[in-house]
Amino acid sequence: MKIKNIEFENIAFLAPMAGVADKAFRELCVRFGAAYTVTEMVSAKGLTMGDKKSAQLLMLGKEEKTAGAQIFGDDPEIMAEAAVKCCAFHPSIIDINMGCPAPKVAMNGGGASLMKNPVLAGEIMRAVSCAVDIPVTAKIRKGWDENSINAVHMAEVLEKNGAAAIAVHGRTRKEMYSGKADYDIIRQVKAAVGIPVIGNGDVVDAQSAAVMLEKTNCDALMIGRGAMGNPWVFQQINAYLKDCIVIPEPTLMEKMNVMQQHIRKIIEYKGEYTAMREARHHAAYYTKGLRGGAKFRAEMGTLESFEQLEEIIFRIVKENA
């Protein structure tokens, strides 16, 4: 798997997820075998106007050897300027978000709203590709809704305007994250373009990764929600696809230890106050499926300190022994 001159050892990538895939989580996933990571999406307008929060989102971790910086917006000139600013953080790739379904993004011209305007999407891709010397990719969706499924056309437009690779989420913007991802549309995109296609949607383990590859013939996989509270999914996918080895699920103690490592890293980067509030969301995923999980998730929703987290983990292990 190569995107221009960048070669990837494995094909399991971590998807960019706002509010989830921060530097701490990305580094954790890299340790478990994620071959590529992408920053949380950054507003091109905010970045060009000097917004400090936007710049902070672009900081890459020491373990992120191959990583992309993702920007969103609807003005080709501003997007190009933002891409240039991104390069100061030394990403391997600039990724353009053309698939985010969130109203605050999609209803303001960016993200998935570009699925309704392939011409503008092409102009943005051309402007950004001409502005930087590193590969430029895009993440798109199946379409805006069931009446405008145009991922194939969108991909062709983007390829003609300089895209080095395209990630396709097999759902429309209207579907958000509901229902099942359409693997056939990813297969159609792969058949229509000559650049690498990255399949995204419903990959949660090694078996679903194999199904995605078989049904779409895509070049790589992008795992989003399937990695939440489950960073070892990359290790499992890599072992299965490379050597047909099935790595068992981690033990409860292993899960709790990884969760603690994750939260400690967030504290290191953001301080305990912010980290523990963000930890509430992550902890809910790490405790999914455990005996008494609902009770513990409710407690995790009030986390204020790392000591409180440790006390809850102690009781989780005791009750699930």
mmCIF file of C-alpha atoms in Angstrom:
data_model
loop_
_atom_site.group_PDB
_atom_site.id
_atom_site.type_symbol
_atom_site.label_atom_id
_atom_site.label_comp_id
_atom_site.label_asym_id
_atom_site.label_seq_id
_atom_site.Cartn_x
_atom_site.Cartn_y
_atom_site.Cartn_z
ATOM 1 C CA MET A 1 0.000 0.000 0.000
ATOM 2 C CA LYS A 2 1.478 3.331 -1.105
ATOM 3 C CA ILE A 3 0.157 6.871 -1.305
ATOM 4 C CA LYS A 4 2.535 8.471 -3.782
ATOM 5 C CA ASN A 5 5.975 8.033 -2.190
ATOM 6 C CA ILE A 6 4.655 6.998 1.236
ATOM 7 C CA GLU A 7 4.686 3.271 1.868
ATOM 8 C CA PHE A 8 2.664 1.647 4.632
ATOM 9 C CA GLU A 9 3.726 -1.561 6.346
ATOM 10 C CA ASN A 10 0.148 -2.434 7.286
ATOM 11 C CA ILE A 11 -3.243 -1.373 5.926
ATOM 12 C CA ALA A 12 -5.225 -0.767 9.132
ATOM 13 C CA PHE A 13 -5.535 2.998 9.599
ATOM 14 C CA LEU A 14 -7.096 5.033 12.407
ATOM 15 C CA ALA A 15 -9.879 7.324 11.212
ATOM 16 C CA PRO A 16 -9.926 10.989 12.204
ATOM 17 C CA MET A 17 -12.578 11.437 14.904
ATOM 18 C CA ALA A 18 -13.345 14.810 16.450
ATOM 19 C CA GLY A 19 -13.258 14.663 20.226
ATOM 20 C CA VAL A 20 -11.806 11.136 20.216
ATOM 21 C CA ALA A 21 -8.684 10.747 18.067
ATOM 22 C CA ASP A 22 -6.504 13.254 19.885
ATOM 23 C CA LYS A 23 -2.749 12.892 20.210
ATOM 24 C CA ALA A 24 -3.004 10.560 23.223
ATOM 25 C CA PHE A 25 -5.394 8.152 21.503
ATOM 26 C CA ARG A 26 -3.523 8.243 18.212
ATOM 27 C CA GLU A 27 -0.231 7.370 19.907
ATOM 28 C CA LEU A 28 -1.908 4.490 21.720
ATOM 29 C CA CYS A 29 -3.312 3.116 18.464
ATOM 30 C CA VAL A 30 0.096 3.404 16.786
ATOM 31 C CA ARG A 31 1.587 1.283 19.578
ATOM 32 C CA PHE A 32 -1.012 -1.363 18.792
ATOM 33 C CA GLY A 33 -0.259 -1.337 15.083
ATOM 34 C CA ALA A 34 -2.187 1.482 13.409
ATOM 35 C CA ALA A 35 -0.155 2.160 10.266
ATOM 36 C CA TYR A 36 -1.510 5.665 9.754
ATOM 37 C CA THR A 37 -3.292 8.261 11.871
ATOM 38 C CA VAL A 38 -5.030 11.541 11.110
ATOM 39 C CA THR A 39 -5.558 14.517 13.393
ATOM 40 C CA GLU A 40 -8.958 15.674 14.509
ATOM 41 C CA MET A 41 -10.423 17.949 11.869
ATOM 42 C CA VAL A 42 -9.241 21.541 11.986
ATOM 43 C CA SER A 43 -11.116 24.553 10.689
ATOM 44 C CA ALA A 44 -9.176 26.074 7.797
ATOM 45 C CA LYS A 45 -10.616 29.483 8.584
ATOM 46 C CA GLY A 46 -9.692 29.210 12.258
ATOM 47 C CA LEU A 47 -6.169 28.101 11.432
ATOM 48 C CA THR A 48 -5.548 30.943 8.996
ATOM 49 C CA MET A 49 -6.859 33.431 11.537
ATOM 50 C CA GLY A 50 -4.373 32.230 14.145
ATOM 51 C CA ASP A 51 -6.746 30.277 16.376
ATOM 52 C CA LYS A 52 -4.586 28.591 19.042
ATOM 53 C CA LYS A 53 -6.951 25.663 19.582
ATOM 54 C CA SER A 54 -6.825 24.787 15.891
ATOM 55 C CA ALA A 55 -3.040 24.791 15.959
ATOM 56 C CA GLN A 56 -2.965 22.582 19.074
ATOM 57 C CA LEU A 57 -5.035 19.942 17.307
ATOM 58 C CA LEU A 58 -2.278 19.628 14.693
ATOM 59 C CA MET A 59 0.427 18.657 17.171
ATOM 60 C CA LEU A 60 1.626 15.149 16.365
ATOM 61 C CA GLY A 61 2.892 12.653 18.901
ATOM 62 C CA LYS A 62 6.428 11.258 18.938
ATOM 63 C CA GLU A 63 5.139 7.823 17.968
ATOM 64 C CA GLU A 64 3.230 9.085 14.929
ATOM 65 C CA LYS A 65 5.705 8.373 12.164
ATOM 66 C CA THR A 66 3.145 8.553 9.351
ATOM 67 C CA ALA A 67 0.268 10.919 10.077
ATOM 68 C CA GLY A 68 -2.087 13.232 8.275
ATOM 69 C CA ALA A 69 -3.401 16.679 9.157
ATOM 70 C CA GLN A 70 -7.096 17.049 8.387
ATOM 71 C CA ILE A 71 -8.702 20.381 7.512
ATOM 72 C CA PHE A 72 -12.235 21.395 6.597
ATOM 73 C CA GLY A 73 -13.799 24.384 4.912
ATOM 74 C CA ASP A 74 -15.418 25.539 1.677
ATOM 75 C CA ASP A 75 -13.111 28.254 0.335
ATOM 76 C CA PRO A 76 -10.323 26.968 -1.964
ATOM 77 C CA GLU A 77 -7.993 29.859 -1.205
ATOM 78 C CA ILE A 78 -8.395 29.600 2.561
ATOM 79 C CA MET A 79 -8.054 25.818 2.422
ATOM 80 C CA ALA A 80 -4.804 26.171 0.475
ATOM 81 C CA GLU A 81 -3.459 28.706 2.969
ATOM 82 C CA ALA A 82 -4.430 26.430 5.858
ATOM 83 C CA ALA A 83 -2.694 23.468 4.228
ATOM 84 C CA VAL A 84 0.525 25.457 4.029
ATOM 85 C CA LYS A 85 0.234 26.300 7.734
ATOM 86 C CA CYS A 86 -0.350 22.626 8.514
ATOM 87 C CA CYS A 87 3.010 21.776 7.005
ATOM 88 C CA ALA A 88 4.725 23.572 9.888
ATOM 89 C CA PHE A 89 3.624 20.608 12.051
ATOM 90 C CA HIS A 90 5.293 18.127 9.677
ATOM 91 C CA PRO A 91 2.409 15.854 8.681
ATOM 92 C CA SER A 92 3.017 13.215 6.016
ATOM 93 C CA ILE A 93 -0.264 14.008 4.270
ATOM 94 C CA ILE A 94 -2.898 16.745 4.130
ATOM 95 C CA ASP A 95 -6.399 15.275 4.333
ATOM 96 C CA ILE A 96 -9.513 17.213 3.357
ATOM 97 C CA ASN A 97 -12.699 16.449 5.249
ATOM 98 C CA MET A 98 -15.555 16.098 2.762
ATOM 99 C CA GLY A 99 -17.600 13.666 4.820
ATOM 100 C CA CYS A 100 -18.264 15.017 8.316
ATOM 101 C CA PRO A 101 -22.049 14.830 8.908
ATOM 102 C CA ALA A 102 -22.121 17.062 12.002
ATOM 103 C CA PRO A 103 -24.582 19.941 11.487
ATOM 104 C CA LYS A 104 -22.146 22.622 12.648
ATOM 105 C CA VAL A 105 -19.794 21.557 9.848
ATOM 106 C CA ALA A 106 -22.067 20.216 7.114
ATOM 107 C CA MET A 107 -24.562 23.047 7.380
ATOM 108 C CA ASN A 108 -21.857 25.671 6.999
ATOM 109 C CA GLY A 109 -20.408 24.557 3.678
ATOM 110 C CA GLY A 110 -17.763 22.123 4.903
ATOM 111 C CA GLY A 111 -17.606 18.394 5.501
ATOM 112 C CA ALA A 112 -20.319 16.312 3.863
ATOM 113 C CA SER A 113 -21.983 19.359 2.303
ATOM 114 C CA LEU A 114 -19.247 19.240 -0.346
ATOM 115 C CA MET A 115 -20.823 15.993 -1.561
ATOM 116 C CA LYS A 116 -23.539 18.255 -2.984
ATOM 117 C CA ASN A 117 -21.002 20.329 -4.895
ATOM 118 C CA PRO A 118 -18.361 18.193 -6.650
ATOM 119 C CA VAL A 119 -17.189 21.176 -8.699
ATOM 120 C CA LEU A 120 -16.284 23.138 -5.570
ATOM 121 C CA ALA A 121 -14.773 20.001 -4.030
ATOM 122 C CA GLY A 122 -12.553 19.672 -7.097
ATOM 123 C CA GLU A 123 -11.497 23.310 -6.873
ATOM 124 C CA ILE A 124 -10.565 22.845 -3.225
ATOM 125 C CA MET A 125 -8.567 19.722 -4.003
ATOM 126 C CA ARG A 126 -6.745 21.462 -6.840
ATOM 127 C CA ALA A 127 -5.936 24.524 -4.721
ATOM 128 C CA VAL A 128 -4.609 22.489 -1.808
ATOM 129 C CA SER A 129 -2.661 20.063 -4.014
ATOM 130 C CA CYS A 130 -0.919 22.954 -5.740
ATOM 131 C CA ALA A 131 -0.128 24.686 -2.455
ATOM 132 C CA VAL A 132 1.835 21.896 -0.747
ATOM 133 C CA ASP A 133 4.533 19.408 -1.679
ATOM 134 C CA ILE A 134 3.098 16.463 0.262
ATOM 135 C CA PRO A 135 0.252 14.170 -0.843
ATOM 136 C CA VAL A 136 -3.307 15.448 -0.453
ATOM 137 C CA THR A 137 -6.179 13.060 0.211
ATOM 138 C CA ALA A 138 -9.899 13.397 0.897
ATOM 139 C CA LYS A 139 -12.442 11.588 3.036
ATOM 140 C CA ILE A 140 -15.888 11.415 1.455
ATOM 141 C CA ARG A 141 -19.208 9.662 1.977
ATOM 142 C CA LYS A 142 -21.545 7.604 -0.186
ATOM 143 C CA GLY A 143 -23.472 10.792 -0.925
ATOM 144 C CA TRP A 144 -25.600 13.414 0.771
ATOM 145 C CA ASP A 145 -28.700 11.223 0.899
ATOM 146 C CA GLU A 146 -30.209 8.227 -0.898
ATOM 147 C CA ASN A 147 -31.354 10.477 -3.744
ATOM 148 C CA SER A 148 -27.854 11.791 -4.423
ATOM 149 C CA ILE A 149 -25.439 8.884 -4.217
ATOM 150 C CA ASN A 150 -22.431 10.282 -6.048
ATOM 151 C CA ALA A 151 -19.308 8.892 -4.382
ATOM 152 C CA VAL A 152 -18.018 7.506 -7.678
ATOM 153 C CA HIS A 153 -18.373 10.821 -9.503
ATOM 154 C CA MET A 154 -16.915 12.693 -6.531
ATOM 155 C CA ALA A 155 -13.902 10.387 -6.439
ATOM 156 C CA GLU A 156 -13.285 10.847 -10.163
ATOM 157 C CA VAL A 157 -13.431 14.630 -9.798
ATOM 158 C CA LEU A 158 -11.035 14.570 -6.873
ATOM 159 C CA GLU A 159 -8.588 12.295 -8.682
ATOM 160 C CA LYS A 160 -8.547 14.619 -11.710
ATOM 161 C CA ASN A 161 -7.781 17.533 -9.421
ATOM 162 C CA GLY A 162 -4.795 15.988 -7.678
ATOM 163 C CA ALA A 163 -6.061 13.685 -4.937
ATOM 164 C CA ALA A 164 -3.443 11.089 -4.014
ATOM 165 C CA ALA A 165 -5.940 8.771 -2.301
ATOM 166 C CA ILE A 166 -9.569 8.754 -1.206
ATOM 167 C CA ALA A 167 -11.211 7.350 1.918
ATOM 168 C CA VAL A 168 -14.866 6.390 1.455
ATOM 169 C CA HIS A 169 -17.370 6.001 4.281
ATOM 170 C CA GLY A 170 -20.151 3.761 3.010
ATOM 171 C CA ARG A 171 -23.013 5.834 4.399
ATOM 172 C CA THR A 172 -24.761 9.005 3.269
ATOM 173 C CA ARG A 173 -24.717 12.161 5.317
ATOM 174 C CA LYS A 174 -28.402 11.638 6.138
ATOM 175 C CA GLU A 175 -27.650 8.175 7.540
ATOM 176 C CA MET A 176 -24.981 9.640 9.825
ATOM 177 C CA TYR A 177 -23.740 6.445 11.551
ATOM 178 C CA SER A 178 -26.948 4.433 11.480
ATOM 179 C CA GLY A 179 -27.671 1.224 9.581
ATOM 180 C CA LYS A 180 -24.973 -0.695 7.758
ATOM 181 C CA ALA A 181 -22.187 0.707 5.611
ATOM 182 C CA ASP A 182 -22.612 0.086 1.879
ATOM 183 C CA TYR A 183 -19.547 -1.830 0.778
ATOM 184 C CA ASP A 184 -20.697 -1.946 -2.828
ATOM 185 C CA ILE A 185 -20.273 1.817 -3.230
ATOM 186 C CA ILE A 186 -16.699 1.507 -1.965
ATOM 187 C CA ARG A 187 -16.128 -1.266 -4.508
ATOM 188 C CA GLN A 188 -17.501 0.978 -7.263
ATOM 189 C CA VAL A 189 -15.181 3.823 -6.271
ATOM 190 C CA LYS A 190 -12.209 1.468 -6.236
ATOM 191 C CA ALA A 191 -13.082 0.267 -9.748
ATOM 192 C CA ALA A 192 -13.484 3.824 -11.058
ATOM 193 C CA VAL A 193 -10.219 5.465 -9.964
ATOM 194 C CA GLY A 194 -6.545 4.675 -10.250
ATOM 195 C CA ILE A 195 -5.477 6.053 -6.882
ATOM 196 C CA PRO A 196 -5.630 4.127 -3.579
ATOM 197 C CA VAL A 197 -9.059 3.804 -1.985
ATOM 198 C CA ILE A 198 -9.446 3.425 1.762
ATOM 199 C CA GLY A 199 -12.621 1.706 2.947
ATOM 200 C CA ASN A 200 -14.378 3.018 6.034
ATOM 201 C CA GLY A 201 -17.420 1.789 7.931
ATOM 202 C CA ASP A 202 -18.310 -1.088 10.275
ATOM 203 C CA VAL A 203 -14.799 -2.506 10.640
ATOM 204 C CA VAL A 204 -14.668 -3.553 14.293
ATOM 205 C CA ASP A 205 -12.470 -6.660 14.323
ATOM 206 C CA ALA A 206 -10.259 -8.874 12.175
ATOM 207 C CA GLN A 207 -13.165 -10.729 10.597
ATOM 208 C CA SER A 208 -15.048 -7.602 9.544
ATOM 209 C CA ALA A 209 -11.781 -6.216 8.160
ATOM 210 C CA ALA A 210 -11.407 -9.297 5.969
ATOM 211 C CA VAL A 211 -15.017 -8.930 4.785
ATOM 212 C CA MET A 212 -14.425 -5.287 3.869
ATOM 213 C CA LEU A 213 -11.373 -6.194 1.800
ATOM 214 C CA GLU A 214 -13.124 -9.077 0.065
ATOM 215 C CA LYS A 215 -16.240 -7.094 -0.830
ATOM 216 C CA THR A 216 -14.585 -3.825 -1.868
ATOM 217 C CA ASN A 217 -11.063 -4.668 -3.059
ATOM 218 C CA CYS A 218 -9.986 -1.492 -1.270
ATOM 219 C CA ASP A 219 -6.307 -0.780 -0.647
ATOM 220 C CA ALA A 220 -6.556 -0.045 3.076
ATOM 221 C CA LEU A 221 -9.054 0.063 5.932
ATOM 222 C CA MET A 222 -9.916 3.004 8.144
ATOM 223 C CA ILE A 223 -11.219 2.112 11.599
ATOM 224 C CA GLY A 224 -13.184 4.707 13.539
ATOM 225 C CA ARG A 225 -15.713 3.769 16.208
ATOM 226 C CA GLY A 226 -14.420 0.191 16.158
ATOM 227 C CA ALA A 227 -11.202 1.411 17.794
ATOM 228 C CA MET A 228 -12.877 3.301 20.629
ATOM 229 C CA GLY A 229 -12.047 1.504 23.862
ATOM 230 C CA ASN A 230 -10.482 -1.109 21.595
ATOM 231 C CA PRO A 231 -7.050 0.064 20.348
ATOM 232 C CA TRP A 232 -5.789 -3.531 20.123
ATOM 233 C CA VAL A 233 -8.090 -4.003 17.114
ATOM 234 C CA PHE A 234 -5.188 -2.901 14.893
ATOM 235 C CA GLN A 235 -2.944 -5.630 16.260
ATOM 236 C CA GLN A 236 -5.694 -8.209 15.707
ATOM 237 C CA ILE A 237 -6.375 -7.060 12.139
ATOM 238 C CA ASN A 238 -2.697 -6.996 11.191
ATOM 239 C CA ALA A 239 -2.096 -10.506 12.531
ATOM 240 C CA TYR A 240 -5.171 -11.909 10.810
ATOM 241 C CA LEU A 241 -4.584 -10.308 7.419
ATOM 242 C CA LYS A 242 -0.848 -10.979 7.329
ATOM 243 C CA ASP A 243 -0.522 -14.415 8.915
ATOM 244 C CA CYS A 244 -4.096 -15.704 9.447
ATOM 245 C CA ILE A 245 -3.437 -15.564 13.187
ATOM 246 C CA VAL A 246 -6.381 -14.911 15.490
ATOM 247 C CA ILE A 247 -5.266 -12.885 18.500
ATOM 248 C CA PRO A 248 -7.735 -13.403 21.372
ATOM 249 C CA GLU A 249 -9.458 -10.547 23.124
ATOM 250 C CA PRO A 250 -7.366 -9.016 25.911
ATOM 251 C CA THR A 251 -8.084 -10.023 29.476
ATOM 252 C CA LEU A 252 -9.969 -7.705 31.794
ATOM 253 C CA MET A 253 -6.724 -6.682 33.502
ATOM 254 C CA GLU A 254 -5.125 -5.929 30.149
ATOM 255 C CA LYS A 255 -8.094 -3.761 29.171
ATOM 256 C CA MET A 256 -8.009 -1.855 32.445
ATOM 257 C CA ASN A 257 -4.239 -1.349 32.217
ATOM 258 C CA VAL A 258 -4.536 0.042 28.696
ATOM 259 C CA MET A 259 -7.351 2.343 29.763
ATOM 260 C CA GLN A 260 -5.169 3.689 32.563
ATOM 261 C CA GLN A 261 -2.271 4.223 30.153
ATOM 262 C CA HIS A 262 -4.619 6.065 27.826
ATOM 263 C CA ILE A 263 -5.995 8.357 30.530
ATOM 264 C CA ARG A 264 -2.529 9.047 31.950
ATOM 265 C CA LYS A 265 -1.393 10.164 28.516
ATOM 266 C CA ILE A 266 -4.361 12.547 28.197
ATOM 267 C CA ILE A 267 -3.449 13.980 31.606
ATOM 268 C CA GLU A 268 0.133 14.458 30.429
ATOM 269 C CA TYR A 269 -1.015 16.449 27.401
ATOM 270 C CA LYS A 270 -4.041 18.315 28.744
ATOM 271 C CA GLY A 271 -3.866 18.360 32.536
ATOM 272 C CA GLU A 272 -6.033 16.371 34.932
ATOM 273 C CA TYR A 273 -9.068 18.656 34.936
ATOM 274 C CA THR A 274 -9.650 18.437 31.180
ATOM 275 C CA ALA A 275 -8.382 14.875 30.890
ATOM 276 C CA MET A 276 -10.771 13.399 33.436
ATOM 277 C CA ARG A 277 -13.753 14.970 31.744
ATOM 278 C CA GLU A 278 -12.652 13.533 28.425
ATOM 279 C CA ALA A 279 -11.907 10.227 30.154
ATOM 280 C CA ARG A 280 -15.598 9.812 30.973
ATOM 281 C CA HIS A 281 -16.353 9.201 27.310
ATOM 282 C CA HIS A 282 -13.417 6.848 26.715
ATOM 283 C CA ALA A 283 -14.020 4.858 29.903
ATOM 284 C CA ALA A 284 -17.565 4.049 28.816
ATOM 285 C CA TYR A 285 -16.156 2.163 25.819
ATOM 286 C CA TYR A 286 -13.460 0.341 27.762
ATOM 287 C CA THR A 287 -16.108 -0.996 30.194
ATOM 288 C CA LYS A 288 -18.610 -2.036 27.539
ATOM 289 C CA GLY A 289 -19.807 -5.623 27.949
ATOM 290 C CA LEU A 290 -18.511 -6.079 31.503
ATOM 291 C CA ARG A 291 -20.610 -7.467 34.330
ATOM 292 C CA GLY A 292 -22.167 -4.456 36.053
ATOM 293 C CA GLY A 293 -21.024 -2.309 33.126
ATOM 294 C CA ALA A 294 -24.020 0.044 33.202
ATOM 295 C CA LYS A 295 -23.411 0.846 36.867
ATOM 296 C CA PHE A 296 -19.714 1.439 36.309
ATOM 297 C CA ARG A 297 -20.314 3.569 33.222
ATOM 298 C CA ALA A 298 -22.641 5.750 35.274
ATOM 299 C CA GLU A 299 -19.867 6.201 37.810
ATOM 300 C CA MET A 300 -17.335 6.908 35.062
ATOM 301 C CA GLY A 301 -19.628 9.726 33.926
ATOM 302 C CA THR A 302 -18.714 11.665 37.068
ATOM 303 C CA LEU A 303 -14.942 11.213 36.969
ATOM 304 C CA GLU A 304 -13.026 14.086 38.561
ATOM 305 C CA SER A 305 -9.641 12.525 39.346
ATOM 306 C CA PHE A 306 -7.342 9.688 38.346
ATOM 307 C CA GLU A 307 -7.618 8.297 41.880
ATOM 308 C CA GLN A 308 -11.370 7.994 41.413
ATOM 309 C CA LEU A 309 -10.784 6.083 38.185
ATOM 310 C CA GLU A 310 -8.384 3.687 39.943
ATOM 311 C CA GLU A 311 -10.939 3.016 42.671
ATOM 312 C CA ILE A 312 -13.624 2.169 40.119
ATOM 313 C CA ILE A 313 -11.217 -0.099 38.227
ATOM 314 C CA PHE A 314 -10.450 -1.949 41.463
ATOM 315 C CA ARG A 315 -14.159 -2.706 41.943
ATOM 316 C CA ILE A 316 -14.595 -3.640 38.252
ATOM 317 C CA VAL A 317 -11.835 -6.241 38.515
ATOM 318 C CA LYS A 318 -13.183 -7.543 41.826
ATOM 319 C CA GLU A 319 -16.740 -7.959 40.531
ATOM 320 C CA ASN A 320 -15.672 -9.513 37.235
ATOM 321 C CA ALA A 321 -13.101 -11.923 38.685
#
